[in-house]
PDB file of C-alpha atoms in Angstrom:
ATOM      1  CA  GLY A   1      85.807 117.308 103.682  1.00  0.00           C
ATOM      2  CA  ILE A   2      86.583 113.700 102.819  1.00  0.00           C
ATOM      3  CA  TYR A   3      88.058 113.162  99.354  1.00  0.00           C
ATOM      4  CA  GLU A   4      87.740 109.603  98.015  1.00  0.00           C
ATOM      5  CA  GLU A   5      90.412 109.773  95.339  1.00  0.00           C
ATOM      6  CA  GLN A   6      93.978 109.097  94.286  1.00  0.00           C
ATOM      7  CA  LEU A   7      96.454 111.867  93.546  1.00  0.00           C
ATOM      8  CA  TYR A   8      99.381 111.911  91.120  1.00  0.00           C
ATOM      9  CA  ILE A   9     101.956 114.667  91.631  1.00  0.00           C
ATOM     10  CA  ARG A  10     104.775 114.886  89.100  1.00  0.00           C
ATOM     11  CA  SER A  11     107.562 117.452  88.545  1.00  0.00           C
ATOM     12  CA  LYS A  12     105.971 120.040  90.852  1.00  0.00           C
ATOM     13  CA  ASN A  13     108.323 121.884  93.193  1.00  0.00           C
ATOM     14  CA  HIS A  14     107.439 124.006  96.238  1.00  0.00           C
ATOM     15  CA  LEU A  15     103.878 122.693  96.359  1.00  0.00           C
ATOM     16  CA  THR A  16     101.905 122.808  99.636  1.00  0.00           C
ATOM     17  CA  ILE A  17      98.732 120.770 100.199  1.00  0.00           C
ATOM     18  CA  ARG A  18      97.130 122.242 103.309  1.00  0.00           C
ATOM     19  CA  GLY A  19      93.963 121.004 104.978  1.00  0.00           C
ATOM     20  CA  ALA A  20      91.650 122.574 107.533  1.00  0.00           C
ATOM     21  CA  GLY A  21      92.823 120.070 110.170  1.00  0.00           C
ATOM     22  CA  LYS A  22      93.920 116.462 110.169  1.00  0.00           C
ATOM     23  CA  GLU A  23      90.572 115.330 111.573  1.00  0.00           C
ATOM     24  CA  SER A  24      88.474 117.354 109.137  1.00  0.00           C
ATOM     25  CA  THR A  25      90.377 117.094 105.824  1.00  0.00           C
ATOM     26  CA  VAL A  26      90.962 113.521 104.645  1.00  0.00           C
ATOM     27  CA  ILE A  27      92.195 112.084 101.345  1.00  0.00           C
ATOM     28  CA  ARG A  28      91.489 108.371 101.283  1.00  0.00           C
ATOM     29  CA  PHE A  29      91.159 105.460  98.882  1.00  0.00           C
ATOM     30  CA  ASP A  30      91.113 101.661  98.841  1.00  0.00           C
ATOM     31  CA  ASN A  31      94.187 100.545  96.896  1.00  0.00           C
ATOM     32  CA  CYS A  32      96.693  97.727  97.378  1.00  0.00           C
ATOM     33  CA  ASN A  33      99.182  95.413  95.717  1.00  0.00           C
ATOM     34  CA  ALA A  34      96.452  92.853  95.002  1.00  0.00           C
ATOM     35  CA  TYR A  35      94.701  95.456  92.816  1.00  0.00           C
ATOM     36  CA  THR A  36      97.705  97.086  91.143  1.00  0.00           C
ATOM     37  CA  ASP A  37     100.905  95.108  91.444  1.00  0.00           C
ATOM     38  CA  GLY A  38     104.011  97.081  92.432  1.00  0.00           C
ATOM     39  CA  VAL A  39     104.894 100.505  93.785  1.00  0.00           C
ATOM     40  CA  GLY A  40     103.887 102.230  90.560  1.00  0.00           C
ATOM     41  CA  SER A  41     105.103 104.870  88.160  1.00  0.00           C
ATOM     42  CA  GLY A  42     103.684 107.339  85.685  1.00  0.00           C
ATOM     43  CA  VAL A  43     103.691 107.040  81.917  1.00  0.00           C
ATOM     44  CA  THR A  44     105.906 109.446  79.970  1.00  0.00           C
ATOM     45  CA  SER A  45     103.398 110.128  77.189  1.00  0.00           C
ATOM     46  CA  VAL A  46      99.756 109.589  76.382  1.00  0.00           C
ATOM     47  CA  PRO A  47      99.392 106.096  74.857  1.00  0.00           C
ATOM     48  CA  ASP A  48      97.772 105.642  71.487  1.00  0.00           C
ATOM     49  CA  TYR A  49      94.084 104.875  71.662  1.00  0.00           C
ATOM     50  CA  GLY A  50      93.518 101.169  72.198  1.00  0.00           C
ATOM     51  CA  THR A  51      97.071 100.515  73.425  1.00  0.00           C
ATOM     52  CA  ALA A  52      97.349  98.508  76.624  1.00  0.00           C
ATOM     53  CA  VAL A  53      99.223 100.384  79.351  1.00  0.00           C
ATOM     54  CA  GLY A  54      99.019  97.803  82.140  1.00  0.00           C
ATOM     55  CA  LYS A  55      98.845  98.493  85.841  1.00  0.00           C
ATOM     56  CA  VAL A  56     101.294 101.382  86.058  1.00  0.00           C
ATOM     57  CA  GLY A  57      99.756 103.547  88.777  1.00  0.00           C
ATOM     58  CA  GLY A  58     100.856 101.474  91.726  1.00  0.00           C
ATOM     59  CA  ARG A  59      99.258 100.639  95.041  1.00  0.00           C
ATOM     60  CA  SER A  60      99.435 103.986  96.886  1.00  0.00           C
ATOM     61  CA  VAL A  61      96.845 106.692  97.428  1.00  0.00           C
ATOM     62  CA  VAL A  62      99.295 109.489  96.510  1.00  0.00           C
ATOM     63  CA  LEU A  63     102.020 108.804  93.934  1.00  0.00           C
ATOM     64  CA  VAL A  64     104.751 111.463  93.838  1.00  0.00           C
ATOM     65  CA  GLU A  65     107.496 111.596  91.193  1.00  0.00           C
ATOM     66  CA  ASN A  66     110.366 114.029  90.621  1.00  0.00           C
ATOM     67  CA  CYS A  67     109.215 116.622  93.158  1.00  0.00           C
ATOM     68  CA  ASP A  68     111.135 118.826  95.576  1.00  0.00           C
ATOM     69  CA  MET A  69     109.794 120.637  98.639  1.00  0.00           C
ATOM     70  CA  LEU A  70     106.405 118.953  98.639  1.00  0.00           C
ATOM     71  CA  ARG A  71     104.623 119.885 101.862  1.00  0.00           C
ATOM     72  CA  PHE A  72     101.553 118.390 103.551  1.00  0.00           C
ATOM     73  CA  GLU A  73      99.970 120.346 106.413  1.00  0.00           C
ATOM     74  CA  ASN A  74      96.945 119.740 108.663  1.00  0.00           C
ATOM     75  CA  ILE A  75      95.609 116.837 106.625  1.00  0.00           C
ATOM     76  CA  SER A  76      95.105 113.071 106.757  1.00  0.00           C
ATOM     77  CA  LEU A  77      96.094 110.552 104.092  1.00  0.00           C
ATOM     78  CA  GLU A  78      94.507 107.140 104.487  1.00  0.00           C
ATOM     79  CA  ASN A  79      94.676 103.870 102.607  1.00  0.00           C
ATOM     80  CA  THR A  80      91.453 102.128 103.587  1.00  0.00           C
ATOM     81  CA  HIS A  81      92.343  98.696 102.209  1.00  0.00           C
ATOM     82  CA  GLY A  82      93.118  97.177 105.600  1.00  0.00           C
ATOM     83  CA  HIS A  83      95.112  94.078 106.449  1.00  0.00           C
ATOM     84  CA  GLY A  84      96.730  91.597 104.124  1.00  0.00           C
ATOM     85  CA  SER A  85      98.348  93.443 101.224  1.00  0.00           C
ATOM     86  CA  GLN A  86     100.930  96.162 100.687  1.00  0.00           C
ATOM     87  CA  ALA A  87      99.041  99.449 100.531  1.00  0.00           C
ATOM     88  CA  GLU A  88     100.830 102.801 100.820  1.00  0.00           C
ATOM     89  CA  THR A  89      99.209 106.113 101.607  1.00  0.00           C
ATOM     90  CA  VAL A  90     102.052 107.962  99.863  1.00  0.00           C
ATOM     91  CA  TYR A  91     104.952 106.832  97.704  1.00  0.00           C
ATOM     92  CA  PHE A  92     107.478 109.674  97.556  1.00  0.00           C
ATOM     93  CA  ASN A  93     109.469 108.535  94.518  1.00  0.00           C
ATOM     94  CA  SER A  94     111.920 111.440  94.338  1.00  0.00           C
ATOM     95  CA  ASP A  95     115.517 110.382  94.960  1.00  0.00           C
ATOM     96  CA  ASP A  96     116.821 113.949  95.268  1.00  0.00           C
ATOM     97  CA  GLY A  97     113.631 115.578  96.533  1.00  0.00           C
ATOM     98  CA  ARG A  98     112.487 116.862  99.901  1.00  0.00           C
ATOM     99  CA  LEU A  99     109.160 116.053 101.573  1.00  0.00           C
ATOM    100  CA  ILE A 100     107.784 117.862 104.635  1.00  0.00           C
ATOM    101  CA  ALA A 101     104.689 116.822 106.611  1.00  0.00           C
ATOM    102  CA  VAL A 102     103.462 118.833 109.589  1.00  0.00           C
ATOM    103  CA  ASN A 103     100.496 117.947 111.812  1.00  0.00           C
ATOM    104  CA  CYS A 104      99.268 115.147 109.543  1.00  0.00           C
ATOM    105  CA  ASN A 105      97.928 111.604 109.848  1.00  0.00           C
ATOM    106  CA  PHE A 106      99.168 108.779 107.631  1.00  0.00           C
ATOM    107  CA  THR A 107      96.938 105.769 108.213  1.00  0.00           C
ATOM    108  CA  GLY A 108      97.232 102.303 106.706  1.00  0.00           C
ATOM    109  CA  GLU A 109      98.427  98.846 107.638  1.00  0.00           C
ATOM    110  CA  GLN A 110     101.222  97.279 105.563  1.00  0.00           C
ATOM    111  CA  ASP A 111     103.708  99.756 103.992  1.00  0.00           C
ATOM    112  CA  THR A 112     101.843 102.915 105.054  1.00  0.00           C
ATOM    113  CA  VAL A 113     104.554 105.293 103.766  1.00  0.00           C
ATOM    114  CA  GLU A 114     107.284 104.548 101.217  1.00  0.00           C
ATOM    115  CA  LEU A 115     109.968 107.216 101.061  1.00  0.00           C
ATOM    116  CA  LYS A 116     113.038 108.338  99.142  1.00  0.00           C
ATOM    117  CA  GLY A 117     115.191 111.459  99.277  1.00  0.00           C
ATOM    118  CA  TRP A 118     115.093 113.713 102.343  1.00  0.00           C
ATOM    119  CA  CYS A 119     111.911 113.693 104.431  1.00  0.00           C
ATOM    120  CA  LEU A 120     110.737 115.483 107.567  1.00  0.00           C
ATOM    121  CA  PHE A 121     107.639 114.467 109.523  1.00  0.00           C
ATOM    122  CA  ARG A 122     106.865 116.748 112.480  1.00  0.00           C
ATOM    123  CA  ASP A 123     103.938 116.371 114.914  1.00  0.00           C
ATOM    124  CA  CYS A 124     102.423 113.626 112.765  1.00  0.00           C
ATOM    125  CA  THR A 125     100.787 110.278 113.526  1.00  0.00           C
ATOM    126  CA  LEU A 126     101.739 107.263 111.411  1.00  0.00           C
ATOM    127  CA  THR A 127      99.748 104.049 111.842  1.00  0.00           C
ATOM    128  CA  GLY A 128     100.304 100.544 110.495  1.00  0.00           C
ATOM    129  CA  ASP A 129     101.414  97.001 111.196  1.00  0.00           C
ATOM    130  CA  VAL A 130     104.043  95.528 108.844  1.00  0.00           C
ATOM    131  CA  ASP A 131     107.009  97.624 107.604  1.00  0.00           C
ATOM    132  CA  PHE A 132     104.690 100.598 107.740  1.00  0.00           C
ATOM    133  CA  ILE A 133     107.559 103.078 107.450  1.00  0.00           C
ATOM    134  CA  TRP A 134     109.980 101.988 104.743  1.00  0.00           C
ATOM    135  CA  GLY A 135     111.956 102.906 101.695  1.00  0.00           C
ATOM    136  CA  TYR A 136     115.214 104.087 100.187  1.00  0.00           C
ATOM    137  CA  VAL A 137     115.735 107.414 101.932  1.00  0.00           C
ATOM    138  CA  ARG A 138     118.872 109.469 102.272  1.00  0.00           C
ATOM    139  CA  THR A 139     117.486 110.863 105.550  1.00  0.00           C
ATOM    140  CA  ALA A 140     113.968 110.737 106.982  1.00  0.00           C
ATOM    141  CA  LEU A 141     113.421 112.443 110.341  1.00  0.00           C
ATOM    142  CA  PHE A 142     110.299 111.810 112.408  1.00  0.00           C
ATOM    143  CA  GLU A 143     110.287 114.489 115.087  1.00  0.00           C
ATOM    144  CA  SER A 144     107.748 114.599 117.934  1.00  0.00           C
ATOM    145  CA  CYS A 145     105.556 112.091 116.098  1.00  0.00           C
ATOM    146  CA  GLU A 146     103.357 109.241 117.271  1.00  0.00           C
ATOM    147  CA  ILE A 147     104.327 105.931 115.666  1.00  0.00           C
ATOM    148  CA  ARG A 148     101.283 103.738 116.263  1.00  0.00           C
ATOM    149  CA  SER A 149     101.056  99.982 115.718  1.00  0.00           C
ATOM    150  CA  CYS A 150      97.491  99.098 114.774  1.00  0.00           C
ATOM    151  CA  GLU A 151      95.467  96.256 116.218  1.00  0.00           C
ATOM    152  CA  ASN A 152      96.597  93.783 113.537  1.00  0.00           C
ATOM    153  CA  ALA A 153     100.258  94.372 114.411  1.00  0.00           C
ATOM    154  CA  ASN A 154     100.905  91.337 116.610  1.00  0.00           C
ATOM    155  CA  GLY A 155     104.261  90.165 115.329  1.00  0.00           C
ATOM    156  CA  GLY A 156     104.605  93.408 113.368  1.00  0.00           C
ATOM    157  CA  TYR A 157     107.555  95.580 112.400  1.00  0.00           C
ATOM    158  CA  ILE A 158     107.748  99.362 112.310  1.00  0.00           C
ATOM    159  CA  VAL A 159     110.567 100.079 109.827  1.00  0.00           C
ATOM    160  CA  GLN A 160     112.263  98.434 106.884  1.00  0.00           C
ATOM    161  CA  ALA A 161     115.191 100.557 105.692  1.00  0.00           C
ATOM    162  CA  ARG A 162     116.902 100.161 102.338  1.00  0.00           C
ATOM    163  CA  CYS A 163     119.556 102.845 102.556  1.00  0.00           C
ATOM    164  CA  GLU A 164     122.994 103.437 101.146  1.00  0.00           C
ATOM    165  CA  SER A 165     125.911 102.983 103.512  1.00  0.00           C
ATOM    166  CA  GLY A 166     126.785 106.269 105.208  1.00  0.00           C
ATOM    167  CA  ASP A 167     123.347 107.839 104.786  1.00  0.00           C
ATOM    168  CA  ARG A 168     121.546 108.824 107.973  1.00  0.00           C
ATOM    169  CA  GLY A 169     118.469 106.741 107.124  1.00  0.00           C
ATOM    170  CA  PHE A 170     115.347 106.698 109.307  1.00  0.00           C
ATOM    171  CA  VAL A 171     115.637 108.746 112.513  1.00  0.00           C
ATOM    172  CA  PHE A 172     112.952 108.969 115.209  1.00  0.00           C
ATOM    173  CA  LEU A 173     113.534 111.884 117.573  1.00  0.00           C
ATOM    174  CA  ASP A 174     111.403 112.508 120.675  1.00  0.00           C
ATOM    175  CA  CYS A 175     108.633 110.233 119.384  1.00  0.00           C
ATOM    176  CA  ASP A 176     105.942 108.211 121.151  1.00  0.00           C
ATOM    177  CA  ILE A 177     106.032 104.566 120.032  1.00  0.00           C
ATOM    178  CA  THR A 178     102.486 103.423 120.816  1.00  0.00           C
ATOM    179  CA  ALA A 179     100.013 100.635 120.058  1.00  0.00           C
ATOM    180  CA  GLU A 180      96.264 100.307 119.760  1.00  0.00           C
ATOM    181  CA  SER A 181      94.401  98.155 122.256  1.00  0.00           C
ATOM    182  CA  GLY A 182      94.716  94.456 121.555  1.00  0.00           C
ATOM    183  CA  VAL A 183      98.353  94.559 120.444  1.00  0.00           C
ATOM    184  CA  ALA A 184     100.177  92.062 122.643  1.00  0.00           C
ATOM    185  CA  ASN A 185     103.107  93.062 124.831  1.00  0.00           C
ATOM    186  CA  GLY A 186     106.452  92.241 123.263  1.00  0.00           C
ATOM    187  CA  SER A 187     104.987  91.505 119.833  1.00  0.00           C
ATOM    188  CA  VAL A 188     106.271  94.443 117.752  1.00  0.00           C
ATOM    189  CA  TYR A 189     109.825  95.127 116.572  1.00  0.00           C
ATOM    190  CA  LEU A 190     111.501  98.481 115.922  1.00  0.00           C
ATOM    191  CA  ALA A 191     112.731  97.298 112.506  1.00  0.00           C
ATOM    192  CA  ARG A 192     113.514  94.301 110.381  1.00  0.00           C
ATOM    193  CA  SER A 193     115.890  93.909 107.479  1.00  0.00           C
ATOM    194  CA  GLY A 194     114.928  93.436 103.852  1.00  0.00           C
ATOM    195  CA  GLY A 195     117.806  90.971 103.635  1.00  0.00           C
ATOM    196  CA  ASN A 196     119.479  92.744 100.719  1.00  0.00           C
ATOM    197  CA  ALA A 197     123.276  92.806 100.892  1.00  0.00           C
ATOM    198  CA  ALA A 198     123.408  96.052  98.882  1.00  0.00           C
ATOM    199  CA  ASP A 199     121.193  97.939 101.374  1.00  0.00           C
ATOM    200  CA  SER A 200     122.107  99.328 104.779  1.00  0.00           C
ATOM    201  CA  ASP A 201     119.580  98.957 107.601  1.00  0.00           C
ATOM    202  CA  ASN A 202     120.044 102.457 108.992  1.00  0.00           C
ATOM    203  CA  VAL A 203     117.422 103.148 111.687  1.00  0.00           C
ATOM    204  CA  THR A 204     117.870 105.231 114.851  1.00  0.00           C
ATOM    205  CA  TYR A 205     115.534 105.911 117.793  1.00  0.00           C
ATOM    206  CA  VAL A 206     116.546 108.899 119.927  1.00  0.00           C
ATOM    207  CA  ASN A 207     114.874 109.888 123.204  1.00  0.00           C
ATOM    208  CA  CYS A 208     111.725 107.969 122.306  1.00  0.00           C
ATOM    209  CA  ARG A 209     109.011 106.735 124.683  1.00  0.00           C
ATOM    210  CA  MET A 210     108.234 103.083 123.948  1.00  0.00           C
ATOM    211  CA  GLY A 211     105.159 101.101 124.937  1.00  0.00           C
ATOM    212  CA  GLU A 212     105.181  97.553 126.272  1.00  0.00           C
ATOM    213  CA  HIS A 213     104.328  96.211 122.815  1.00  0.00           C
ATOM    214  CA  ILE A 214     107.988  96.605 121.781  1.00  0.00           C
ATOM    215  CA  ALA A 215     109.879  93.302 122.044  1.00  0.00           C
ATOM    216  CA  ALA A 216     112.719  93.060 124.557  1.00  0.00           C
ATOM    217  CA  SER A 217     115.166  92.314 121.732  1.00  0.00           C
ATOM    218  CA  GLY A 218     114.016  95.502 120.005  1.00  0.00           C
ATOM    219  CA  TRP A 219     115.094  94.474 116.535  1.00  0.00           C
ATOM    220  CA  TYR A 220     114.002  91.475 114.430  1.00  0.00           C
ATOM    221  CA  SER A 221     117.239  89.834 113.305  1.00  0.00           C
ATOM    222  CA  SER A 222     116.095  87.225 110.769  1.00  0.00           C
ATOM    223  CA  PRO A 223     117.328  87.871 108.166  1.00  0.00           C
ATOM    224  CA  GLU A 224     120.455  89.353 109.684  1.00  0.00           C
ATOM    225  CA  PRO A 225     120.756  93.098 109.082  1.00  0.00           C
ATOM    226  CA  ASN A 226     123.449  94.868 107.105  1.00  0.00           C
ATOM    227  CA  PRO A 227     125.719  95.685 108.857  1.00  0.00           C
ATOM    228  CA  SER A 228     125.371  92.877 111.365  1.00  0.00           C
ATOM    229  CA  VAL A 229     127.175  95.046 113.935  1.00  0.00           C
ATOM    230  CA  SER A 230     126.140  98.700 113.974  1.00  0.00           C
ATOM    231  CA  SER A 231     128.341 101.777 114.040  1.00  0.00           C
ATOM    232  CA  GLY A 232     127.399 105.341 114.914  1.00  0.00           C
ATOM    233  CA  VAL A 233     126.232 105.875 111.329  1.00  0.00           C
ATOM    234  CA  ASN A 234     125.192 102.519 109.878  1.00  0.00           C
ATOM    235  CA  GLY A 235     122.834  99.939 111.328  1.00  0.00           C
ATOM    236  CA  TRP A 236     120.314  99.756 114.166  1.00  0.00           C
ATOM    237  CA  LYS A 237     120.818 102.295 116.946  1.00  0.00           C
ATOM    238  CA  GLU A 238     119.149 103.786 120.036  1.00  0.00           C
ATOM    239  CA  TYR A 239     119.793 106.560 122.489  1.00  0.00           C
ATOM    240  CA  GLY A 240     117.827 107.404 125.611  1.00  0.00           C
ATOM    241  CA  SER A 241     114.921 104.997 125.067  1.00  0.00           C
ATOM    242  CA  ARG A 242     112.431 105.034 127.937  1.00  0.00           C
ATOM    243  CA  ASN A 243     108.992 103.713 128.734  1.00  0.00           C
ATOM    244  CA  VAL A 244     105.797 105.769 128.840  1.00  0.00           C
ATOM    245  CA  SER A 245     106.471 106.650 132.493  1.00  0.00           C
ATOM    246  CA  GLY A 246     109.891 108.059 131.646  1.00  0.00           C
ATOM    247  CA  VAL A 247     111.881 105.155 133.081  1.00  0.00           C
ATOM    248  CA  PRO A 248     114.872 104.074 130.948  1.00  0.00           C
ATOM    249  CA  VAL A 249     114.165 100.935 128.935  1.00  0.00           C
ATOM    250  CA  ASP A 250     116.082  97.823 129.912  1.00  0.00           C
ATOM    251  CA  VAL A 251     118.202  97.283 126.795  1.00  0.00           C
ATOM    252  CA  SER A 252     120.191  94.323 128.136  1.00  0.00           C
ATOM    253  CA  SER A 253     118.294  91.906 125.855  1.00  0.00           C
ATOM    254  CA  ARG A 254     118.566  93.994 122.693  1.00  0.00           C
ATOM    255  CA  TYR A 255     119.820  92.325 119.509  1.00  0.00           C
ATOM    256  CA  PRO A 256     123.599  92.200 120.128  1.00  0.00           C
ATOM    257  CA  GLY A 257     124.445  93.751 116.769  1.00  0.00           C
ATOM    258  CA  SER A 258     122.492  96.916 117.595  1.00  0.00           C
ATOM    259  CA  ARG A 259     124.150  99.922 119.208  1.00  0.00           C
ATOM    260  CA  GLN A 260     123.473 102.223 122.116  1.00  0.00           C
ATOM    261  CA  LEU A 261     124.851 105.533 120.884  1.00  0.00           C
ATOM    262  CA  SER A 262     127.424 107.436 122.870  1.00  0.00           C
ATOM    263  CA  SER A 263     126.648 110.963 124.039  1.00  0.00           C
ATOM    264  CA  ALA A 264     129.221 112.258 121.549  1.00  0.00           C
ATOM    265  CA  GLU A 265     127.525 110.455 118.649  1.00  0.00           C
ATOM    266  CA  TYR A 266     124.151 111.777 119.788  1.00  0.00           C
ATOM    267  CA  GLU A 267     125.399 115.368 119.948  1.00  0.00           C
ATOM    268  CA  ASP A 268     127.170 115.149 116.615  1.00  0.00           C
ATOM    269  CA  MET A 269     124.519 113.471 114.464  1.00  0.00           C
ATOM    270  CA  TYR A 270     121.127 113.114 116.169  1.00  0.00           C
ATOM    271  CA  ARG A 271     120.434 115.856 118.737  1.00  0.00           C
ATOM    272  CA  ASP A 272     118.097 117.929 116.508  1.00  0.00           C
ATOM    273  CA  ALA A 273     116.975 118.485 112.911  1.00  0.00           C
ATOM    274  CA  ALA A 274     120.079 120.512 112.047  1.00  0.00           C
ATOM    275  CA  ALA A 275     122.338 117.653 113.122  1.00  0.00           C
ATOM    276  CA  VAL A 276     120.240 114.968 111.441  1.00  0.00           C
ATOM    277  CA  PHE A 277     120.167 116.809 108.091  1.00  0.00           C
ATOM    278  CA  SER A 278     123.790 117.934 108.244  1.00  0.00           C
ATOM    279  CA  ASP A 279     124.527 115.480 105.409  1.00  0.00           C
ATOM    280  CA  CYS A 280     121.905 117.028 103.093  1.00  0.00           C
ATOM    281  CA  PRO A 281     123.607 118.848 100.182  1.00  0.00           C
ATOM    282  CA  ARG A 282     120.918 121.552 100.322  1.00  0.00           C
ATOM    283  CA  GLY A 283     121.693 122.240 103.966  1.00  0.00           C
ATOM    284  CA  SER A 284     119.300 121.923 106.894  1.00  0.00           C
ATOM    285  CA  ASP A 285     117.564 125.326 106.982  1.00  0.00           C
ATOM    286  CA  TRP A 286     114.531 123.933 105.126  1.00  0.00           C
ATOM    287  CA  ALA A 287     113.895 121.453 107.959  1.00  0.00           C
ATOM    288  CA  ILE A 288     114.093 123.867 110.895  1.00  0.00           C
TER     289      ILE A 288
END
């Protein structure tokens, strides 16, 4: 069925929300920053009758707080607001939590998913236009996913990372980087920086197939990212990028501060889920 509603999930561990299929089970709602300013949070107690509480719920469809091992399977989450305002499908506000999504759709435009903690998306489709994958993650792995720029994405950006230095950040492994019809060639960037000196722009694409909509420079460098010159851990990185026909992408025009990983760096940190989550204090077994 189609469920026109918002969900609030707080302090629930090992919870699975499983649909009958991502085309047949949909949770959707029209919400955005213009309606409810900010990312949102819950209230700690029931307010007294008549007391103003303000707009605390935030702009997402699903607000998650203080949860570990939340799992979505075979389901679609959709923010139906459309273009022009920040509008998440899910805000995973759990700094030390783990989120798993398998065979799901996350559909929006600006800021489709906002993430913290450790996250795994496998065999999912994520759609949007501006910073539609973003947040403050320790590690977020997108494995065998489709990352789809929607038709309003001309001049768009896929990722905005706000990580701590040394954290793995956003990793795309064996993904298809696609675009809907009407998105101009060379108009979409793999990431842009939030311009915050305290945040590291840690984003890595590994063995991904990229459509012609991706700009030759790859990365949008205004404002300049942190670090301005990437290492194997921090900054903007790629390994084995190729086009939809399997031909290696010409990376000669990439932003000069980005990095093409060495084979040793790939094997050590990015070859599979176990390597990507090797920095997780709970181990990597949960993500395999």
